[in-house]
Amino acid sequence: MRTIARPRPYQNYVYGYPHKTAYRPLADRPALDELWAGEPKDALSLYAHIPFCEYRCGFCNLFTRVGAPEDLTGRYLDALERQARAVRAALGPGPVRFAAAAFGGGTPTFLNAGELERLCDIAELRMGADLREIALSVETSPSTATADRLAVLAERGATRMSIGVQSFVDAEARAAVRPQRRAEVEAALERIRAVDIPILNIDLIYGIDGQTERSWLTSLDAALAWRPEELYLYPLYVRPLTGLGRTQPGSEADWDEQRLRLYAIGRDHLLDNGYEQTSMRMFRRVGAAASGPDDYACQTDGMIGLGCGARSYTAGLHYSFDYAVETREVRGIIDAYTETVDFTRAEVGRRMDEHEARRRHLLQSLLQARGMEIAEYHARFGGTPHEHFPAELAEFEELGWLATGTGPDLLRLSPEGLAYSDALGPRLFSPEVHAAMAAYEAK
């Protein structure tokens, strides 16, 4: 009989570890060439962050601003190019290979077609990323997925286009403070399918105020009509300083129950319609073509982030620029970025020791539906997850979050464990990271 109280299922979406709210200004401002000296550079990931949107959704706490007056996008790309030159020099004269690339935000397709050409040039000519030979993912929105922008991205090698739809029901879009109409969404999807980009991903959100099981299935079926290669199902979170900035009507327990119920409906509907689950959020159509060669491993390989909202990873340090959500603070950080001349040092970040590296490896592996090979972990850290994290894994087992019958070589979540990923993930944060996140002052 279980003796551990079941936690709330929706605590923190873990998309990176340590969380950016655990970062702090680096007093020594280490030089990038020193940070990257000795780092493997044969399978890096390149991420370019474009912090502009045509509007801000009510649930959004991403680092972005609405609009870009005057020549701000041009000045931002100028700074991005200066940063790219500095970072590429810091990587040294030896061979550097990028295995994957992504343009995110914000909304990268807020840039016009000419600016997107320049962004691709920066990635290729300044960083050395061969965009036509690697997986390149780009985020877009219904109103910015225009034919000319999509044509540029398709010609420059984009293999995956991810569009944030969130809901095909107009009333739900309004409830999420997302000014769009279904007709606009369908037109954007038609334009994406008209260009030669092999992977279409559609993002949907469940837990919106007023959303029902029937309306959720309406959105799911509307998305399935486009036969997307990927679908992401996100639970709605209401965070400080966002447009919604409030809890859902009713008790938190009621909202948790609603989101769990809609998650299960969405999961089962996609599984019944030819999709396989790869994580709590991600579903991939069975038999869909791969987006291209991609041997980047998020647990071990380095990441180069360009732009003031991007993160970079080395073995010993995760670093970025300052982070904010509130409009005035975001604008100030973007303005400071565009005026920066010297990009040779890391400014904000968090040091990584082997203790934290173990947690990151376990967390990012375990949250994938395929699970983690014990031998791979042992080869890297000289022990097993059960030796390093006995209390956490014992709790997960007692809660029914670990799959049974997998044998001694594989650690994998059960279906219930996947459903509770947003409660399980934070349980693997170190006490130090928890303390830093708790002490962070949102701005």
PDB file of N, CA and C in Angstrom, residues 334-398:
ATOM      1  N   ILE A 334      16.780  43.900 -23.910  1.00  0.00           N
ATOM      2  CA  ILE A 334      16.972  43.871 -25.363  1.00  0.00           C
ATOM      3  C   ILE A 334      17.764  45.092 -25.820  1.00  0.00           C
ATOM      4  N   ASP A 335      17.418  46.276 -25.303  1.00  0.00           N
ATOM      5  CA  ASP A 335      18.143  47.491 -25.682  1.00  0.00           C
ATOM      6  C   ASP A 335      19.616  47.387 -25.302  1.00  0.00           C
ATOM      7  N   ALA A 336      19.887  46.864 -24.099  1.00  0.00           N
ATOM      8  CA  ALA A 336      21.276  46.715 -23.674  1.00  0.00           C
ATOM      9  C   ALA A 336      22.014  45.725 -24.567  1.00  0.00           C
ATOM     10  N   TYR A 337      21.336  44.667 -24.983  1.00  0.00           N
ATOM     11  CA  TYR A 337      21.951  43.684 -25.873  1.00  0.00           C
ATOM     12  C   TYR A 337      22.334  44.318 -27.204  1.00  0.00           C
ATOM     13  N   THR A 338      21.434  45.119 -27.772  1.00  0.00           N
ATOM     14  CA  THR A 338      21.722  45.713 -29.082  1.00  0.00           C
ATOM     15  C   THR A 338      22.888  46.699 -29.017  1.00  0.00           C
ATOM     16  N   GLU A 339      23.180  47.218 -27.824  1.00  0.00           N
ATOM     17  CA  GLU A 339      24.278  48.177 -27.669  1.00  0.00           C
ATOM     18  C   GLU A 339      25.595  47.511 -27.266  1.00  0.00           C
ATOM     19  N   THR A 340      25.546  46.196 -26.987  1.00  0.00           N
ATOM     20  CA  THR A 340      26.742  45.496 -26.538  1.00  0.00           C
ATOM     21  C   THR A 340      27.734  45.317 -27.684  1.00  0.00           C
ATOM     22  N   VAL A 341      28.990  45.595 -27.391  1.00  0.00           N
ATOM     23  CA  VAL A 341      30.062  45.427 -28.369  1.00  0.00           C
ATOM     24  C   VAL A 341      30.907  44.204 -28.045  1.00  0.00           C
ATOM     25  N   ASP A 342      31.177  43.985 -26.768  1.00  0.00           N
ATOM     26  CA  ASP A 342      32.052  42.891 -26.341  1.00  0.00           C
ATOM     27  C   ASP A 342      31.213  41.699 -25.882  1.00  0.00           C
ATOM     28  N   PHE A 343      31.233  40.631 -26.659  1.00  0.00           N
ATOM     29  CA  PHE A 343      30.502  39.405 -26.331  1.00  0.00           C
ATOM     30  C   PHE A 343      31.460  38.266 -25.978  1.00  0.00           C
ATOM     31  N   THR A 344      32.621  38.594 -25.472  1.00  0.00           N
ATOM     32  CA  THR A 344      33.645  37.568 -25.252  1.00  0.00           C
ATOM     33  C   THR A 344      33.574  36.919 -23.877  1.00  0.00           C
ATOM     34  N   ARG A 345      32.647  37.355 -23.019  1.00  0.00           N
ATOM     35  CA  ARG A 345      32.576  36.811 -21.658  1.00  0.00           C
ATOM     36  C   ARG A 345      31.149  36.392 -21.307  1.00  0.00           C
ATOM     37  N   ALA A 346      31.043  35.421 -20.416  1.00  0.00           N
ATOM     38  CA  ALA A 346      29.752  34.984 -19.887  1.00  0.00           C
ATOM     39  C   ALA A 346      29.351  35.901 -18.741  1.00  0.00           C
ATOM     40  N   GLU A 347      28.102  36.333 -18.740  1.00  0.00           N
ATOM     41  CA  GLU A 347      27.645  37.334 -17.771  1.00  0.00           C
ATOM     42  C   GLU A 347      26.778  36.753 -16.654  1.00  0.00           C
ATOM     43  N   VAL A 348      25.877  35.847 -17.013  1.00  0.00           N
ATOM     44  CA  VAL A 348      24.903  35.296 -16.062  1.00  0.00           C
ATOM     45  C   VAL A 348      24.866  33.789 -16.265  1.00  0.00           C
ATOM     46  N   GLY A 349      24.842  33.014 -15.178  1.00  0.00           N
ATOM     47  CA  GLY A 349      24.790  31.577 -15.369  1.00  0.00           C
ATOM     48  C   GLY A 349      24.817  30.801 -14.076  1.00  0.00           C
ATOM     49  N   ARG A 350      25.092  29.509 -14.202  1.00  0.00           N
ATOM     50  CA  ARG A 350      25.186  28.642 -13.035  1.00  0.00           C
ATOM     51  C   ARG A 350      26.244  27.577 -13.291  1.00  0.00           C
ATOM     52  N   ARG A 351      27.151  27.417 -12.323  1.00  0.00           N
ATOM     53  CA  ARG A 351      28.205  26.414 -12.425  1.00  0.00           C
ATOM     54  C   ARG A 351      27.605  25.012 -12.306  1.00  0.00           C
ATOM     55  N   MET A 352      28.219  24.080 -13.026  1.00  0.00           N
ATOM     56  CA  MET A 352      27.770  22.688 -13.007  1.00  0.00           C
ATOM     57  C   MET A 352      28.896  21.796 -12.512  1.00  0.00           C
ATOM     58  N   ASP A 353      28.649  21.074 -11.406  1.00  0.00           N
ATOM     59  CA  ASP A 353      29.603  20.069 -10.951  1.00  0.00           C
ATOM     60  C   ASP A 353      29.057  18.692 -11.326  1.00  0.00           C
ATOM     61  N   GLU A 354      29.790  17.629 -10.968  1.00  0.00           N
ATOM     62  CA  GLU A 354      29.342  16.298 -11.351  1.00  0.00           C
ATOM     63  C   GLU A 354      28.021  15.932 -10.691  1.00  0.00           C
ATOM     64  N   HIS A 355      27.802  16.423  -9.468  1.00  0.00           N
ATOM     65  CA  HIS A 355      26.547  16.166  -8.765  1.00  0.00           C
ATOM     66  C   HIS A 355      25.364  16.693  -9.580  1.00  0.00           C
ATOM     67  N   GLU A 356      25.494  17.938 -10.091  1.00  0.00           N
ATOM     68  CA  GLU A 356      24.416  18.520 -10.882  1.00  0.00           C
ATOM     69  C   GLU A 356      24.333  17.859 -12.254  1.00  0.00           C
ATOM     70  N   ALA A 357      25.476  17.467 -12.813  1.00  0.00           N
ATOM     71  CA  ALA A 357      25.460  16.794 -14.111  1.00  0.00           C
ATOM     72  C   ALA A 357      24.711  15.462 -14.030  1.00  0.00           C
ATOM     73  N   ARG A 358      24.874  14.746 -12.919  1.00  0.00           N
ATOM     74  CA  ARG A 358      24.130  13.496 -12.734  1.00  0.00           C
ATOM     75  C   ARG A 358      22.628  13.761 -12.745  1.00  0.00           C
ATOM     76  N   ARG A 359      22.228  14.787 -12.006  1.00  0.00           N
ATOM     77  CA  ARG A 359      20.795  15.107 -11.937  1.00  0.00           C
ATOM     78  C   ARG A 359      20.253  15.481 -13.319  1.00  0.00           C
ATOM     79  N   ARG A 360      21.012  16.280 -14.028  1.00  0.00           N
ATOM     80  CA  ARG A 360      20.559  16.714 -15.355  1.00  0.00           C
ATOM     81  C   ARG A 360      20.430  15.518 -16.293  1.00  0.00           C
ATOM     82  N   HIS A 361      21.416  14.641 -16.281  1.00  0.00           N
ATOM     83  CA  HIS A 361      21.380  13.470 -17.162  1.00  0.00           C
ATOM     84  C   HIS A 361      20.180  12.580 -16.841  1.00  0.00           C
ATOM     85  N   LEU A 362      19.973  12.301 -15.574  1.00  0.00           N
ATOM     86  CA  LEU A 362      18.850  11.452 -15.180  1.00  0.00           C
ATOM     87  C   LEU A 362      17.524  12.109 -15.518  1.00  0.00           C
ATOM     88  N   LEU A 363      17.400  13.379 -15.190  1.00  0.00           N
ATOM     89  CA  LEU A 363      16.144  14.087 -15.412  1.00  0.00           C
ATOM     90  C   LEU A 363      15.788  14.123 -16.894  1.00  0.00           C
ATOM     91  N   GLN A 364      16.738  14.554 -17.740  1.00  0.00           N
ATOM     92  CA  GLN A 364      16.423  14.718 -19.156  1.00  0.00           C
ATOM     93  C   GLN A 364      16.256  13.390 -19.869  1.00  0.00           C
ATOM     94  N   SER A 365      16.854  12.329 -19.336  1.00  0.00           N
ATOM     95  CA  SER A 365      16.661  11.003 -19.921  1.00  0.00           C
ATOM     96  C   SER A 365      15.351  10.385 -19.467  1.00  0.00           C
ATOM     97  N   LEU A 366      15.064  10.487 -18.182  1.00  0.00           N
ATOM     98  CA  LEU A 366      13.894   9.814 -17.619  1.00  0.00           C
ATOM     99  C   LEU A 366      12.592  10.420 -18.116  1.00  0.00           C
ATOM    100  N   LEU A 367      12.590  11.712 -18.435  1.00  0.00           N
ATOM    101  CA  LEU A 367      11.371  12.356 -18.904  1.00  0.00           C
ATOM    102  C   LEU A 367      11.038  12.024 -20.357  1.00  0.00           C
ATOM    103  N   GLN A 368      11.909  11.259 -21.016  1.00  0.00           N
ATOM    104  CA  GLN A 368      11.603  10.754 -22.351  1.00  0.00           C
ATOM    105  C   GLN A 368      10.915   9.395 -22.221  1.00  0.00           C
ATOM    106  N   ALA A 369       9.923   9.155 -23.053  1.00  0.00           N
ATOM    107  CA  ALA A 369       9.147   7.921 -22.929  1.00  0.00           C
ATOM    108  C   ALA A 369      10.005   6.675 -23.111  1.00  0.00           C
ATOM    109  N   ARG A 370      11.072   6.766 -23.908  1.00  0.00           N
ATOM    110  CA  ARG A 370      11.905   5.584 -24.130  1.00  0.00           C
ATOM    111  C   ARG A 370      12.745   5.233 -22.912  1.00  0.00           C
ATOM    112  N   GLY A 371      12.904   6.175 -21.963  1.00  0.00           N
ATOM    113  CA  GLY A 371      13.638   5.907 -20.749  1.00  0.00           C
ATOM    114  C   GLY A 371      15.143   6.060 -20.918  1.00  0.00           C
ATOM    115  N   MET A 372      15.892   5.500 -19.974  1.00  0.00           N
ATOM    116  CA  MET A 372      17.341   5.666 -19.942  1.00  0.00           C
ATOM    117  C   MET A 372      18.041   4.332 -19.804  1.00  0.00           C
ATOM    118  N   GLU A 373      19.052   4.132 -20.639  1.00  0.00           N
ATOM    119  CA  GLU A 373      19.894   2.955 -20.537  1.00  0.00           C
ATOM    120  C   GLU A 373      20.821   3.111 -19.318  1.00  0.00           C
ATOM    121  N   ILE A 374      20.748   2.172 -18.400  1.00  0.00           N
ATOM    122  CA  ILE A 374      21.565   2.238 -17.192  1.00  0.00           C
ATOM    123  C   ILE A 374      23.055   2.228 -17.538  1.00  0.00           C
ATOM    124  N   ALA A 375      23.431   1.437 -18.540  1.00  0.00           N
ATOM    125  CA  ALA A 375      24.845   1.326 -18.907  1.00  0.00           C
ATOM    126  C   ALA A 375      25.407   2.663 -19.365  1.00  0.00           C
ATOM    127  N   GLU A 376      24.603   3.428 -20.069  1.00  0.00           N
ATOM    128  CA  GLU A 376      25.056   4.740 -20.545  1.00  0.00           C
ATOM    129  C   GLU A 376      25.338   5.666 -19.367  1.00  0.00           C
ATOM    130  N   TYR A 377      24.447   5.651 -18.386  1.00  0.00           N
ATOM    131  CA  TYR A 377      24.652   6.465 -17.185  1.00  0.00           C
ATOM    132  C   TYR A 377      25.891   5.988 -16.431  1.00  0.00           C
ATOM    133  N   HIS A 378      26.031   4.693 -16.285  1.00  0.00           N
ATOM    134  CA  HIS A 378      27.159   4.121 -15.532  1.00  0.00           C
ATOM    135  C   HIS A 378      28.486   4.458 -16.203  1.00  0.00           C
ATOM    136  N   ALA A 379      28.516   4.412 -17.534  1.00  0.00           N
ATOM    137  CA  ALA A 379      29.751   4.708 -18.250  1.00  0.00           C
ATOM    138  C   ALA A 379      30.182   6.152 -18.025  1.00  0.00           C
ATOM    139  N   ARG A 380      29.219   7.033 -17.848  1.00  0.00           N
ATOM    140  CA  ARG A 380      29.556   8.451 -17.671  1.00  0.00           C
ATOM    141  C   ARG A 380      29.886   8.793 -16.226  1.00  0.00           C
ATOM    142  N   PHE A 381      29.181   8.175 -15.265  1.00  0.00           N
ATOM    143  CA  PHE A 381      29.294   8.615 -13.876  1.00  0.00           C
ATOM    144  C   PHE A 381      29.866   7.564 -12.930  1.00  0.00           C
ATOM    145  N   GLY A 382      30.139   6.353 -13.407  1.00  0.00           N
ATOM    146  CA  GLY A 382      30.770   5.350 -12.571  1.00  0.00           C
ATOM    147  C   GLY A 382      29.884   4.769 -11.495  1.00  0.00           C
ATOM    148  N   GLY A 383      28.607   4.832 -11.670  1.00  0.00           N
ATOM    149  CA  GLY A 383      27.651   4.266 -10.718  1.00  0.00           C
ATOM    150  C   GLY A 383      26.301   4.163 -11.382  1.00  0.00           C
ATOM    151  N   THR A 384      25.292   3.717 -10.642  1.00  0.00           N
ATOM    152  CA  THR A 384      23.946   3.593 -11.190  1.00  0.00           C
ATOM    153  C   THR A 384      23.051   4.685 -10.614  1.00  0.00           C
ATOM    154  N   PRO A 385      21.946   5.005 -11.277  1.00  0.00           N
ATOM    155  CA  PRO A 385      21.012   5.972 -10.720  1.00  0.00           C
ATOM    156  C   PRO A 385      20.491   5.568  -9.345  1.00  0.00           C
ATOM    157  N   HIS A 386      20.291   4.272  -9.128  1.00  0.00           N
ATOM    158  CA  HIS A 386      19.785   3.821  -7.832  1.00  0.00           C
ATOM    159  C   HIS A 386      20.820   4.030  -6.723  1.00  0.00           C
ATOM    160  N   GLU A 387      22.114   3.986  -7.065  1.00  0.00           N
ATOM    161  CA  GLU A 387      23.154   4.270  -6.081  1.00  0.00           C
ATOM    162  C   GLU A 387      23.240   5.764  -5.779  1.00  0.00           C
ATOM    163  N   HIS A 388      23.030   6.582  -6.798  1.00  0.00           N
ATOM    164  CA  HIS A 388      23.178   8.034  -6.626  1.00  0.00           C
ATOM    165  C   HIS A 388      21.898   8.715  -6.151  1.00  0.00           C
ATOM    166  N   PHE A 389      20.739   8.158  -6.488  1.00  0.00           N
ATOM    167  CA  PHE A 389      19.460   8.783  -6.140  1.00  0.00           C
ATOM    168  C   PHE A 389      18.495   7.765  -5.524  1.00  0.00           C
ATOM    169  N   PRO A 390      18.904   7.097  -4.441  1.00  0.00           N
ATOM    170  CA  PRO A 390      18.062   6.029  -3.886  1.00  0.00           C
ATOM    171  C   PRO A 390      16.725   6.537  -3.360  1.00  0.00           C
ATOM    172  N   ALA A 391      16.722   7.682  -2.684  1.00  0.00           N
ATOM    173  CA  ALA A 391      15.473   8.180  -2.088  1.00  0.00           C
ATOM    174  C   ALA A 391      14.486   8.599  -3.167  1.00  0.00           C
ATOM    175  N   GLU A 392      14.975   9.317  -4.171  1.00  0.00           N
ATOM    176  CA  GLU A 392      14.080   9.800  -5.220  1.00  0.00           C
ATOM    177  C   GLU A 392      13.473   8.632  -6.001  1.00  0.00           C
ATOM    178  N   LEU A 393      14.290   7.665  -6.378  1.00  0.00           N
ATOM    179  CA  LEU A 393      13.773   6.558  -7.175  1.00  0.00           C
ATOM    180  C   LEU A 393      12.872   5.643  -6.352  1.00  0.00           C
ATOM    181  N   ALA A 394      13.152   5.530  -5.057  1.00  0.00           N
ATOM    182  CA  ALA A 394      12.253   4.755  -4.196  1.00  0.00           C
ATOM    183  C   ALA A 394      10.886   5.425  -4.121  1.00  0.00           C
ATOM    184  N   GLU A 395      10.874   6.748  -4.027  1.00  0.00           N
ATOM    185  CA  GLU A 395       9.599   7.475  -4.016  1.00  0.00           C
ATOM    186  C   GLU A 395       8.852   7.285  -5.324  1.00  0.00           C
ATOM    187  N   PHE A 396       9.572   7.407  -6.453  1.00  0.00           N
ATOM    188  CA  PHE A 396       8.921   7.249  -7.755  1.00  0.00           C
ATOM    189  C   PHE A 396       8.323   5.847  -7.889  1.00  0.00           C
ATOM    190  N   GLU A 397       9.047   4.862  -7.388  1.00  0.00           N
ATOM    191  CA  GLU A 397       8.548   3.486  -7.475  1.00  0.00           C
ATOM    192  C   GLU A 397       7.300   3.303  -6.618  1.00  0.00           C
ATOM    193  N   GLU A 398       7.312   3.877  -5.420  1.00  0.00           N
ATOM    194  CA  GLU A 398       6.155   3.727  -4.541  1.00  0.00           C
ATOM    195  C   GLU A 398       4.930   4.447  -5.099  1.00  0.00           C
TER     196      GLU A 398
END
